[in-house]
Every structure is written in structure tokens, then in C-alpha cells.
Coordinates of C-alpha atoms in Angstrom, one line a residue:
M1 CA 30.1 17.3 6.5
D2 CA 26.7 18.8 6.9
F3 CA 25.5 17.1 3.6
I4 CA 26.4 13.9 5.4
L5 CA 24.4 14.2 8.7
H6 CA 21.6 16.0 7.4
P7 CA 21.3 15.0 3.6
D8 CA 18.6 17.3 1.7
S9 CA 18.9 16.2 -1.7
N10 CA 19.1 12.8 -3.8
L11 CA 22.7 13.5 -4.6
S12 CA 24.0 14.1 -0.8
K13 CA 21.6 10.9 0.3
L14 CA 23.6 9.0 -2.4
L15 CA 26.8 10.3 -1.3
A16 CA 26.2 9.5 2.3
M17 CA 25.1 6.1 1.6
L18 CA 28.3 5.5 -0.8
L19 CA 30.4 7.0 2.2
A20 CA 28.6 4.6 4.9
I21 CA 29.6 1.8 2.7
L22 CA 33.3 2.7 2.1
I23 CA 33.7 3.2 6.3
F24 CA 32.2 -0.2 6.5
V25 CA 34.8 -1.8 4.1
G26 CA 37.6 -0.1 5.5
V27 CA 36.8 -1.1 8.9
M28 CA 36.7 -4.9 7.9
A29 CA 39.5 -4.4 5.7
L30 CA 41.4 -3.2 8.9
I31 CA 40.5 -6.1 11.0
L32 CA 41.4 -8.6 8.4
F33 CA 44.8 -6.9 8.1
L34 CA 45.2 -6.9 11.8
T35 CA 44.2 -10.4 12.3
N36 CA 46.8 -11.5 9.7
L37 CA 49.6 -9.9 11.4
P38 CA 52.0 -12.1 13.3
K39 CA 50.9 -14.7 15.6
R40 CA 51.9 -12.5 18.7
M41 CA 48.5 -11.1 18.9
P42 CA 46.6 -13.2 21.6
S43 CA 43.2 -15.0 20.8
W44 CA 41.1 -12.6 22.9
G45 CA 42.6 -9.6 20.8
V46 CA 41.3 -11.2 17.9
A47 CA 37.8 -11.6 19.5
V48 CA 37.7 -8.0 20.2
M49 CA 38.8 -6.9 17.0
F50 CA 35.8 -8.8 15.5
L51 CA 33.3 -7.9 18.3
L52 CA 34.1 -4.3 18.5
P53 CA 32.2 -3.0 15.3
S54 CA 29.4 -5.1 16.2
V55 CA 29.2 -3.6 20.1
A56 CA 29.6 -0.1 18.5
L57 CA 26.7 -0.4 16.2
V58 CA 24.5 -2.1 19.0
C59 CA 25.4 1.0 21.2
F60 CA 24.9 3.5 18.7
G61 CA 21.6 2.0 17.0
L62 CA 19.9 0.4 19.8
L63 CA 21.6 1.5 23.4
Y64 CA 21.6 5.2 22.5
P65 CA 18.3 5.5 21.1
T66 CA 16.7 3.7 24.1
I67 CA 18.4 5.9 26.7
V68 CA 17.2 9.2 24.5
T69 CA 13.8 7.8 24.6
F70 CA 13.5 7.3 28.2
R71 CA 14.8 10.7 28.6
D72 CA 12.6 12.5 26.2
S73 CA 9.5 10.5 28.2
F74 CA 9.9 13.1 31.0
Y75 CA 9.8 16.1 28.9
G76 CA 7.2 18.1 27.3
R77 CA 5.9 18.7 23.6
D78 CA 9.0 20.9 22.7
G79 CA 11.5 18.4 24.6
N80 CA 13.0 21.5 26.5
E81 CA 10.7 21.7 29.6
A82 CA 11.0 18.8 32.2
V83 CA 7.3 17.5 33.3
G84 CA 8.3 14.6 35.2
F85 CA 5.7 11.8 34.9
A86 CA 2.9 13.9 33.6
N87 CA 3.0 11.9 30.2
Y88 CA 2.7 8.7 31.9
V89 CA -0.4 10.2 34.0
K90 CA -1.9 11.4 30.8
I91 CA -1.5 8.1 29.2
F92 CA -3.2 5.9 32.2
S93 CA -5.9 8.7 32.9
E94 CA -7.6 10.5 29.8
P95 CA -10.2 8.3 28.0
Q96 CA -8.6 8.7 24.5
F97 CA -5.4 7.3 25.7
V98 CA -7.0 4.6 28.1
Q99 CA -9.2 3.2 24.9
V100 CA -5.6 2.9 23.0
L101 CA -4.4 0.6 26.0
I102 CA -7.5 -1.4 25.9
N103 CA -7.2 -1.9 22.1
T104 CA -3.5 -3.0 22.7
I105 CA -4.4 -5.5 25.2
L106 CA -7.3 -6.8 23.2
W107 CA -4.6 -7.3 20.2
T108 CA -2.0 -8.9 22.5
V109 CA -4.6 -11.2 23.8
L110 CA -6.9 -12.1 20.9
V111 CA -4.3 -12.6 17.9
P112 CA -2.0 -15.3 19.7
L113 CA -4.7 -17.0 21.3
C114 CA -7.0 -17.4 18.1
S115 CA -4.1 -17.5 15.7
T116 CA -2.4 -20.5 17.7
A117 CA -5.8 -22.1 18.3
I118 CA -6.6 -22.0 14.4
G119 CA -3.1 -23.1 13.5
L120 CA -3.1 -26.0 15.9
L121 CA -6.5 -27.2 14.7
Y122 CA -5.4 -26.9 11.0
A123 CA -2.0 -28.6 11.7
V124 CA -3.9 -31.6 13.2
L125 CA -6.6 -31.8 10.8
V126 CA -4.4 -32.1 7.7
D127 CA -1.6 -33.9 9.3
R128 CA -0.8 -36.7 6.8
T129 CA -3.8 -36.3 4.5
R130 CA -3.7 -36.7 1.1
F131 CA -3.7 -32.7 0.2
E132 CA -1.6 -31.7 3.1
K133 CA 0.9 -29.7 0.9
L134 CA -1.8 -27.7 -1.0
A135 CA -4.0 -27.4 2.4
K136 CA -1.1 -25.9 4.2
S137 CA 0.4 -23.7 1.2
L138 CA -3.3 -22.1 1.2
I139 CA -3.2 -21.0 4.9
F140 CA 0.5 -20.1 4.8
L141 CA -0.1 -17.8 1.8
P142 CA -1.0 -14.8 3.8
M143 CA 2.3 -14.8 5.4
A144 CA 3.9 -14.2 1.9
I145 CA 1.6 -11.1 1.8
S146 CA 2.9 -7.9 3.4
M147 CA 1.1 -6.3 6.2
V148 CA 0.1 -3.3 4.2
G149 CA -0.7 -5.4 1.1
A150 CA -3.0 -7.5 3.6
S151 CA -4.6 -4.8 4.8
I152 CA -5.4 -3.2 1.3
I153 CA -7.3 -6.5 0.3
W154 CA -9.5 -6.5 3.7
K155 CA -10.1 -2.7 3.5
F156 CA -11.8 -3.7 0.2
V157 CA -13.7 -6.5 1.7
Y158 CA -14.7 -4.2 4.5
D159 CA -15.9 -1.7 2.0
Q160 CA -19.7 -0.5 2.6
R161 CA -20.6 -0.1 -1.2
V162 CA -18.8 -3.1 -2.7
G163 CA -17.3 -5.2 -0.1
L164 CA -17.7 -8.7 0.4
L165 CA -18.8 -8.5 3.9
S166 CA -21.3 -6.0 2.8
A167 CA -22.8 -8.2 0.3
A168 CA -22.9 -11.2 2.4
Y169 CA -24.7 -8.9 5.3
T170 CA -27.4 -7.6 2.7
G171 CA -27.8 -10.8 1.1
L172 CA -28.6 -12.5 4.3
A173 CA -30.9 -9.8 5.0
H174 CA -32.8 -9.9 1.9
L175 CA -33.1 -13.8 2.6
F176 CA -34.8 -13.2 5.7
G177 CA -37.2 -10.6 4.1
N178 CA -35.5 -7.2 5.0
K179 CA -35.5 -5.8 1.5
T180 CA -34.4 -2.2 2.9
V181 CA -31.3 -2.8 5.0
S182 CA -28.0 -1.4 4.0
A183 CA -24.6 -2.6 5.4
P184 CA -23.0 -0.4 8.1
Q185 CA -19.7 1.5 7.7
W186 CA -17.6 -1.4 8.9
L187 CA -14.4 0.1 10.0
M188 CA -16.2 3.4 11.6
S189 CA -18.4 1.5 13.7
S190 CA -16.9 0.8 17.3
P191 CA -15.8 -1.3 18.9
L192 CA -16.4 -3.5 16.1
N193 CA -14.1 -2.2 13.9
T194 CA -11.4 -3.2 16.3
F195 CA -12.3 -6.7 16.2
L196 CA -12.2 -6.5 12.4
L197 CA -8.6 -5.4 12.6
I198 CA -7.8 -7.9 14.7
F199 CA -9.4 -10.6 12.7
V200 CA -6.8 -9.4 9.5
M201 CA -3.8 -10.2 11.9
I202 CA -5.1 -13.5 12.9
W203 CA -5.5 -14.4 9.4
I204 CA -1.8 -13.5 8.8
E205 CA -0.3 -15.3 11.7
A206 CA -2.5 -18.3 11.6
G207 CA 0.0 -19.6 8.8
Y208 CA 3.1 -18.9 11.1
A209 CA 1.3 -21.0 13.8
M210 CA 0.3 -23.6 11.7
T211 CA 3.8 -24.4 10.2
V212 CA 5.6 -24.3 13.6
L213 CA 3.0 -26.6 15.2
S214 CA 2.7 -28.8 12.2
A215 CA 6.6 -29.4 12.6
A216 CA 6.2 -30.2 16.2
I217 CA 3.3 -32.5 15.6
K218 CA 5.5 -34.3 13.2
A219 CA 8.4 -34.7 15.6
I220 CA 6.5 -36.7 18.1
P221 CA 7.7 -40.3 18.1
D222 CA 5.4 -42.9 16.2
D223 CA 6.0 -45.4 18.9
L224 CA 4.4 -43.2 21.5
T225 CA 1.3 -42.5 19.5
E226 CA 1.1 -46.4 18.8
A227 CA 1.3 -47.1 22.5
A228 CA -1.5 -44.6 23.0
R229 CA -3.7 -46.2 20.6
L230 CA -3.1 -49.6 21.7
D231 CA -4.2 -48.5 25.3
G232 CA -7.5 -47.7 23.8
V233 CA -6.9 -44.1 23.7
D234 CA -9.4 -42.4 21.1
A235 CA -8.7 -39.3 19.0
R236 CA -9.8 -36.9 21.6
Q237 CA -7.9 -38.3 24.2
Q238 CA -4.6 -38.7 22.2
F239 CA -4.9 -34.8 21.0
F240 CA -5.2 -33.5 24.6
Y241 CA -3.1 -36.1 26.5
V242 CA -0.4 -36.8 24.2
T243 CA -0.1 -34.4 21.3
V244 CA -0.6 -31.2 23.2
P245 CA 1.8 -31.9 26.1
M246 CA 4.5 -33.2 23.8
I247 CA 4.4 -30.1 21.7
R248 CA 3.6 -27.8 24.7
P249 CA 7.1 -25.8 24.5
S250 CA 6.4 -25.1 20.6
I251 CA 2.7 -24.0 21.6
V252 CA 4.3 -21.5 24.1
V253 CA 6.9 -20.1 21.9
V254 CA 4.3 -19.6 19.1
L255 CA 2.1 -17.6 21.5
T256 CA 4.6 -15.5 22.9
T257 CA 6.1 -14.8 19.5
V258 CA 2.4 -13.7 17.9
A259 CA 1.9 -11.9 21.1
M260 CA 4.7 -9.5 20.6
A261 CA 3.5 -8.9 17.0
G262 CA 0.2 -8.1 18.2
L263 CA 1.5 -5.6 21.0
K264 CA 3.5 -4.0 18.0
A265 CA 0.8 -3.8 15.5
F266 CA 0.7 -1.0 13.4
D267 CA 0.8 -1.6 9.5
V268 CA -2.8 -2.8 10.0
V269 CA -3.9 -0.2 12.1
R270 CA -2.3 2.4 10.1
T271 CA -3.3 1.3 6.7
M272 CA -7.2 0.5 7.5
T273 CA -8.0 3.3 9.5
A274 CA -5.3 5.4 10.4
G275 CA -6.1 4.7 14.3
N276 CA -9.5 6.8 13.9
Y277 CA -12.8 5.6 15.0
G278 CA -11.4 4.0 18.3
T279 CA -9.1 1.8 16.8
S280 CA -5.7 3.1 17.8
V281 CA -2.8 0.9 19.4
I282 CA 0.3 2.1 21.2
A283 CA 2.4 1.5 18.2
N284 CA 0.1 3.7 16.3
E285 CA -0.6 6.4 18.8
F286 CA 3.2 6.9 19.2
Y287 CA 3.6 7.3 15.4
T288 CA 0.9 9.9 15.4
Q289 CA 1.9 11.7 18.6
S290 CA 5.4 11.8 17.6
F291 CA 5.4 12.6 13.9
Q292 CA 2.0 14.1 13.2
Y293 CA 1.4 16.0 16.5
Q294 CA 5.1 16.6 17.1
N295 CA 4.6 15.8 20.8
T296 CA 7.6 14.0 21.2
G297 CA 7.7 13.5 24.9
L298 CA 4.1 11.9 24.9
G299 CA 5.6 9.6 21.9
A300 CA 8.5 8.7 23.9
A301 CA 6.2 7.8 26.8
L302 CA 4.3 5.6 24.9
A303 CA 7.3 3.7 23.3
V304 CA 8.6 3.4 26.8
I305 CA 5.5 1.6 27.6
M306 CA 5.6 -0.6 25.0
F307 CA 9.1 -1.4 25.6
I308 CA 8.5 -2.5 29.1
V309 CA 5.6 -4.5 28.3
V310 CA 7.7 -6.6 25.6
I311 CA 10.7 -7.3 27.7
P312 CA 8.8 -10.1 29.9
L313 CA 7.6 -11.6 26.8
I314 CA 11.0 -11.6 25.3
V315 CA 12.8 -13.2 28.4
F316 CA 9.8 -16.0 28.5
N317 CA 10.3 -16.5 24.8
V318 CA 14.2 -16.9 24.9
H319 CA 13.6 -19.2 28.2
Q320 CA 11.1 -21.4 26.4
M321 CA 13.1 -21.9 23.4
R322 CA 16.3 -23.0 25.5
K323 CA 14.1 -25.3 27.4
S324 CA 12.4 -26.9 24.2
Q325 CA 16.5 -27.2 22.9
D326 CA 17.4 -28.9 26.1
V327 CA 14.7 -31.4 25.8
R328 CA 15.7 -32.4 22.4

């Protein structure tokens, strides 16, 4: 059984995967067989039969790792020596980790605010225009690219020698008479590099915000907008006093959803800077401490902090989604 629990070759990995598939098929076949037994089985018994595998998977894949992570956060590097709250004290006191927390706050605040603002502006400007589909497709296109792919694209843009940003920078400098200036190392210049990475995330998430908010704007009753026009409301007043209040639940959902994406930002940071030059965030630092430095206790503490911070966002997001459904 060791080759299943700890596969060390391609063949053992393939066998472990096939065994897992067979176990799943066997469990589902057993459930279907038992539910087709004589009707003496009560309805709650059938419900338990179907829910039991899902509950077991949730406990094994979510609840158990959460408990283990909380436990490991109170242990040292090797996981054997209990250190109490030392890992948490280190995170909130040492300058390296304080910078990580500050960067994470910047990601969590700037990404949702800027993405939502850009998405809302774009949704309003291109709503019911002649080239609406084409315009929305262009801004939604980054959502079709993986985070890693988008990061590689922008890494070339920020390249000091051949990047588009460097070319624009030197071109403007030459235009104003400075012929000797050279572009800086964009991804090595702190804190500018953090904002450049955040811009990549905004570029990706603006398409999601635009799509959701555009659908919310189209759902506003036409008679409401017509009544506002008859009352002499101009375009600016209609936007602030009619459109925004009507789509407020959608705006809140977009803000909280993108905030969670910003809080868990990993791909962009890992691909473009690997967290170097003062750009690391909690998710990247968790990976670095756990897998590069083998400091499982500190990595677990970082994961716990992220877990605690994201819970209020999730609860608030679910509450707003239910509230918007009740309104509809």
C-alpha cells in the first residue's frame, strides 16, 4: 500500500489514480444499489447515503487540513517543538513580514477599487453603443488568459531593455531633450514594482467587473430611467442617483469577490518577481517559507492569517448575494 500513499514513479502515480477512480465508482455504485432496494428505506436514509461521501470528502480535504494548519502554526520549523505565538509575533514585528502585510493590504484595497471603478465606467460608456460587443470583448479578453500567461506578457512590457514601458519612458525623455536617460529596472524599484504588479491584476479583473456590472445596468427597468429623464435629470445625476443605487448589490459583490482575489494573489507575484525586491504578499510568502525554507510553522501561521482575514469577506459576500436575490 506504500506505493499508493507515497507514489514515487510515474507507474505508481498512474496506479494510485486508477485506484482512486475505481473507489469512487464503487462507492457511487453502492449508493445507487442501496437506493434501489425495497421502499422500506426512509427518505432521510437515502439523503444520508448521498450526502455521506460529500461530507467525508469535505472533512478529509478541507476540515482536516485546516485543523492541522492551525496546529502547525504554533510549532517551530521542524514541527516538533511548540513555540506558542512566536510565529505570529515574528510576522507582526519583523520588517520583512510587516512589508508583506502592507503589500497584501495594498493588493486587497487597490485591486477591487480600481477594477470595479474601471469596469463600471466601461459598462456605462459602452452600454447600448454600436460597437458594444466588440468593446466589451476587448476588455474581457484578459480574463481568458491565465494569471501566469498575463504575468509573462507584462514581464516583457516591464523589461528594461526591450519593454514597451521602457521604450515609452526613454522616448518621452528624448522628446523633452534628455538624450542620455535610460529606463530604470521597473520590477526592482521598490515600492513602484508593487504598484506595477497590482496594475496587472487590475487589468485582468476589470473584465470581470465590467461583465457583472453591465448585466446589472441592463436589468434596470426602462420606465425608471425614462421617469428620471422626464424629471429633468441629466446624465451625471442619473448615474449617481439612479444607476449606482440600483446596482449597489452587484457593486458590493464585485468588490468583495475581487478583494478576495487580491488577498490571495500569488501567480502574478510568483511569476514576475518571485516575491523579491519588496513585492512579496502573504500567499507568496506562505509558499516561500513552507516549501523553499522548509519553515512549516511560519508558513502555517501565514496561512492562518489569510484564512482569518478572508472569512469576513466571504460571509459578507454571501450575505449580499442573498440580499440581492431577495430584492429580485
